Amino acid sequence: SVYYKRKNHELKKMVVECSAKGFTDLIIINEDSKSLNALTHIHLPNGPTAYYKLTSVKLSKDIPNCGKPINVKPEVILNNFSTRLGQRVARMLGALFGTRPDFKGRRVATFHNQRDFIFFRHHRYIFDTPDKPRLQQLGPQFTLKLRWLMEGTFDTKQGEYEWIHKRREMDTSRKRFFL
């Protein structure tokens, strides 16, 4: 992963440059008044693009007894993504870390879906006793709420939306969930 400040770069040009450099995903985090509020996730080279509302952000420095991450790819746990839309979103999130069948490590990245909110936690196993391991949180932790999913890469004028969360129409029942 590589971090760049966005500055005044156009998003469509960033997508083309990242695809040319061979990146698999592009994540843009929006902030307003120094608080993080949205996350755009573009799977390269052909999409899809997801836009999430970002809440309850806690950085590593704000978590008590937070450990330092080790340089090993984490095991990814995708929990409770049961619908077709949920499985599509889960595949996108799982692709961020890549998959390795010969996993050897103690890091875990968890995406847990509950009532259409996606909770992210990052832990490490610690074996104090051989019987029972404990978890140490590595941070950060945050909550995502899917706002829309677009087919293909980011294109606001001609892009085709697969799914849009319309609050007034869709949030009428407390028992109906989309992810």
Short mmCIF file of C-alpha atoms in Angstrom, two decimals:
data_model
loop_
_atom_site.label_atom_id
_atom_site.label_comp_id
_atom_site.label_asym_id
_atom_site.label_seq_id
_atom_site.Cartn_x
_atom_site.Cartn_y
_atom_site.Cartn_z
CA SER A 1 0.00 0.00 0.00
CA VAL A 2 1.12 3.51 -0.78
CA TYR A 3 -0.13 6.78 0.70
CA TYR A 4 -0.45 9.95 -1.39
CA LYS A 5 -2.03 13.26 -0.46
CA ARG A 6 -4.85 13.95 -2.87
CA LYS A 7 -4.40 17.72 -3.05
CA ASN A 8 -6.26 18.90 -6.19
CA HIS A 9 -5.99 15.77 -8.33
CA GLU A 10 -9.08 14.70 -10.24
CA LEU A 11 -10.44 11.33 -9.20
CA LYS A 12 -10.82 10.05 -12.78
CA LYS A 13 -7.16 10.84 -13.53
CA MET A 14 -6.11 9.12 -10.31
CA VAL A 15 -7.99 5.97 -11.38
CA VAL A 16 -6.20 5.92 -14.76
CA GLU A 17 -2.77 6.47 -13.16
CA CYS A 18 -3.30 3.81 -10.49
CA SER A 19 -4.46 1.29 -13.10
CA ALA A 20 -1.37 2.03 -15.20
CA LYS A 21 0.89 1.47 -12.17
CA GLY A 22 -0.72 -1.89 -11.47
CA PHE A 23 -2.57 -1.10 -8.24
CA THR A 24 -5.56 -3.33 -7.43
CA ASP A 25 -7.55 -0.90 -5.28
CA LEU A 26 -7.83 2.83 -4.68
CA ILE A 27 -9.20 4.16 -1.39
CA ILE A 28 -10.02 7.83 -0.87
CA ILE A 29 -10.92 9.02 2.62
CA ASN A 30 -12.85 12.29 2.88
CA GLU A 31 -12.55 14.58 5.84
CA ASP A 32 -14.57 17.57 6.93
CA SER A 33 -13.40 19.88 9.71
CA LYS A 34 -10.58 17.47 10.57
CA SER A 35 -12.94 14.53 11.11
CA LEU A 36 -13.09 11.57 8.73
CA ASN A 37 -16.58 11.16 7.28
CA ALA A 38 -16.55 9.10 4.05
CA LEU A 39 -14.59 6.42 2.23
CA THR A 40 -14.60 5.72 -1.50
CA HIS A 41 -13.29 2.29 -2.52
CA ILE A 42 -12.52 1.70 -6.21
CA HIS A 43 -11.50 -1.79 -7.29
CA LEU A 44 -9.12 -1.51 -10.25
CA PRO A 45 -8.95 -1.88 -13.20
CA ASN A 46 -12.66 -2.40 -13.98
CA GLY A 47 -14.53 -1.67 -10.76
CA PRO A 48 -16.91 -1.76 -8.93
CA THR A 49 -16.83 1.43 -6.88
CA ALA A 50 -18.33 1.66 -3.39
CA TYR A 51 -19.01 4.77 -1.33
CA TYR A 52 -19.34 4.41 2.45
CA LYS A 53 -20.27 6.74 5.25
CA LEU A 54 -17.44 6.52 7.82
CA THR A 55 -18.23 6.84 11.54
CA SER A 56 -16.84 5.96 14.97
CA VAL A 57 -13.24 6.29 13.84
CA LYS A 58 -10.62 5.50 16.47
CA LEU A 59 -7.00 5.70 15.43
CA SER A 60 -4.35 3.45 16.93
CA LYS A 61 -3.04 6.21 19.19
CA ASP A 62 -6.52 6.63 20.76
CA ILE A 63 -6.99 2.94 21.65
CA PRO A 64 -5.71 1.95 25.10
CA ASN A 65 -3.13 -0.88 25.23
CA CYS A 66 -2.89 -0.84 21.45
CA GLY A 67 -0.12 -2.96 19.97
CA LYS A 68 2.11 -2.23 17.03
CA PRO A 69 1.31 -4.17 13.85
CA ILE A 70 3.76 -6.74 12.61
CA ASN A 71 4.74 -6.84 8.95
CA VAL A 72 2.63 -9.87 7.95
CA LYS A 73 -0.48 -9.88 5.78
CA PRO A 74 -3.50 -10.37 8.02
CA GLU A 75 -6.03 -13.15 7.90
CA VAL A 76 -9.33 -11.61 6.76
CA ILE A 77 -12.60 -12.50 8.44
CA LEU A 78 -15.78 -11.47 6.61
CA ASN A 79 -18.71 -12.09 8.92
CA ASN A 80 -22.47 -12.02 8.25
CA PHE A 81 -22.55 -10.84 4.61
CA SER A 82 -25.52 -12.96 3.60
CA THR A 83 -27.25 -11.27 0.65
CA ARG A 84 -26.02 -11.03 -2.92
CA LEU A 85 -25.12 -7.37 -2.43
CA GLY A 86 -23.42 -8.24 0.85
CA GLN A 87 -21.30 -10.92 -0.78
CA ARG A 88 -20.24 -8.50 -3.53
CA VAL A 89 -19.19 -5.92 -0.94
CA ALA A 90 -17.42 -8.60 1.12
CA ARG A 91 -15.39 -9.73 -1.91
CA MET A 92 -14.32 -6.12 -2.49
CA LEU A 93 -13.26 -5.68 1.14
CA GLY A 94 -11.50 -9.05 1.24
CA ALA A 95 -9.55 -8.19 -1.90
CA LEU A 96 -7.91 -5.28 -0.08
CA PHE A 97 -5.67 -7.65 1.85
CA GLY A 98 -5.27 -10.43 -0.71
CA THR A 99 -5.68 -14.13 0.00
CA ARG A 100 -3.01 -16.66 0.88
CA PRO A 101 -3.89 -20.31 1.42
CA ASP A 102 -0.67 -20.96 3.34
CA PHE A 103 -1.47 -18.37 6.02
CA LYS A 104 1.11 -18.18 8.79
CA GLY A 105 0.72 -15.26 11.12
CA ARG A 106 -1.13 -13.87 14.05
CA ARG A 107 -2.81 -10.79 12.55
CA VAL A 108 -6.55 -10.68 11.94
CA ALA A 109 -8.58 -8.04 10.07
CA THR A 110 -12.31 -8.43 10.73
CA PHE A 111 -15.19 -6.95 8.75
CA HIS A 112 -18.39 -7.70 10.68
CA ASN A 113 -21.77 -6.81 9.17
CA GLN A 114 -24.54 -6.11 11.66
CA ARG A 115 -27.78 -4.38 10.66
CA ASP A 116 -26.09 -3.06 7.46
CA PHE A 117 -23.27 -1.43 9.42
CA ILE A 118 -19.81 -2.86 8.72
CA PHE A 119 -17.53 -2.83 11.75
CA PHE A 120 -13.79 -3.04 11.14
CA ARG A 121 -11.38 -4.29 13.81
CA HIS A 122 -7.71 -5.22 13.58
CA HIS A 123 -6.27 -7.67 16.13
CA ARG A 124 -3.28 -9.85 16.90
CA TYR A 125 -3.32 -13.22 18.67
CA ILE A 126 -1.17 -13.38 21.80
CA PHE A 127 -0.46 -16.78 23.34
CA ASP A 128 0.10 -16.22 27.08
CA THR A 129 -0.86 -19.79 27.87
CA PRO A 130 -0.90 -22.70 25.40
CA ASP A 131 -4.60 -23.31 26.10
CA LYS A 132 -6.21 -19.96 25.53
CA PRO A 133 -4.97 -17.10 23.31
CA ARG A 134 -6.06 -13.51 23.84
CA LEU A 135 -6.57 -10.71 21.34
CA GLN A 136 -4.68 -7.45 21.32
CA GLN A 137 -6.21 -4.67 19.29
CA LEU A 138 -3.86 -3.08 16.76
CA GLY A 139 -6.16 -0.35 15.46
CA PRO A 140 -7.60 1.52 13.75
CA GLN A 141 -11.26 0.74 14.26
CA PHE A 142 -14.20 2.27 12.42
CA THR A 143 -17.74 1.69 11.16
CA LEU A 144 -18.87 1.82 7.53
CA LYS A 145 -22.36 2.28 6.09
CA LEU A 146 -22.71 1.56 2.36
CA ARG A 147 -24.32 4.51 0.55
CA TRP A 148 -23.97 3.36 -3.05
CA LEU A 149 -22.31 0.79 -5.27
CA MET A 150 -21.42 1.71 -8.84
CA GLU A 151 -20.64 -0.67 -11.67
CA GLY A 152 -17.21 0.02 -13.13
CA THR A 153 -14.74 2.63 -11.94
CA PHE A 154 -15.79 6.05 -10.66
CA ASP A 155 -17.80 7.98 -13.26
CA THR A 156 -20.45 10.40 -12.04
CA LYS A 157 -21.85 11.34 -15.45
CA GLN A 158 -22.17 8.02 -17.27
CA GLY A 159 -21.62 5.55 -14.44
CA GLU A 160 -24.34 3.01 -13.74
CA TYR A 161 -25.31 2.55 -10.11
CA GLU A 162 -25.95 -1.04 -9.02
CA TRP A 163 -27.39 -0.02 -5.68
CA ILE A 164 -28.19 3.27 -3.91
CA HIS A 165 -29.28 3.55 -0.30
CA LYS A 166 -32.37 5.76 -0.23
CA ARG A 167 -33.02 6.44 3.43
CA ARG A 168 -36.64 7.56 3.29
CA GLU A 169 -37.73 4.67 1.08
CA MET A 170 -35.50 1.88 2.40
CA ASP A 171 -35.32 2.51 6.13
CA THR A 172 -39.01 1.84 6.75
CA SER A 173 -38.59 -1.56 8.42
CA ARG A 174 -36.22 -2.40 11.25
CA LYS A 175 -36.15 -6.04 10.13
CA ARG A 176 -35.09 -5.59 6.50
CA PHE A 177 -31.38 -5.44 5.73
CA PHE A 178 -29.53 -5.19 2.44
CA LEU A 179 -26.06 -6.51 3.24
#
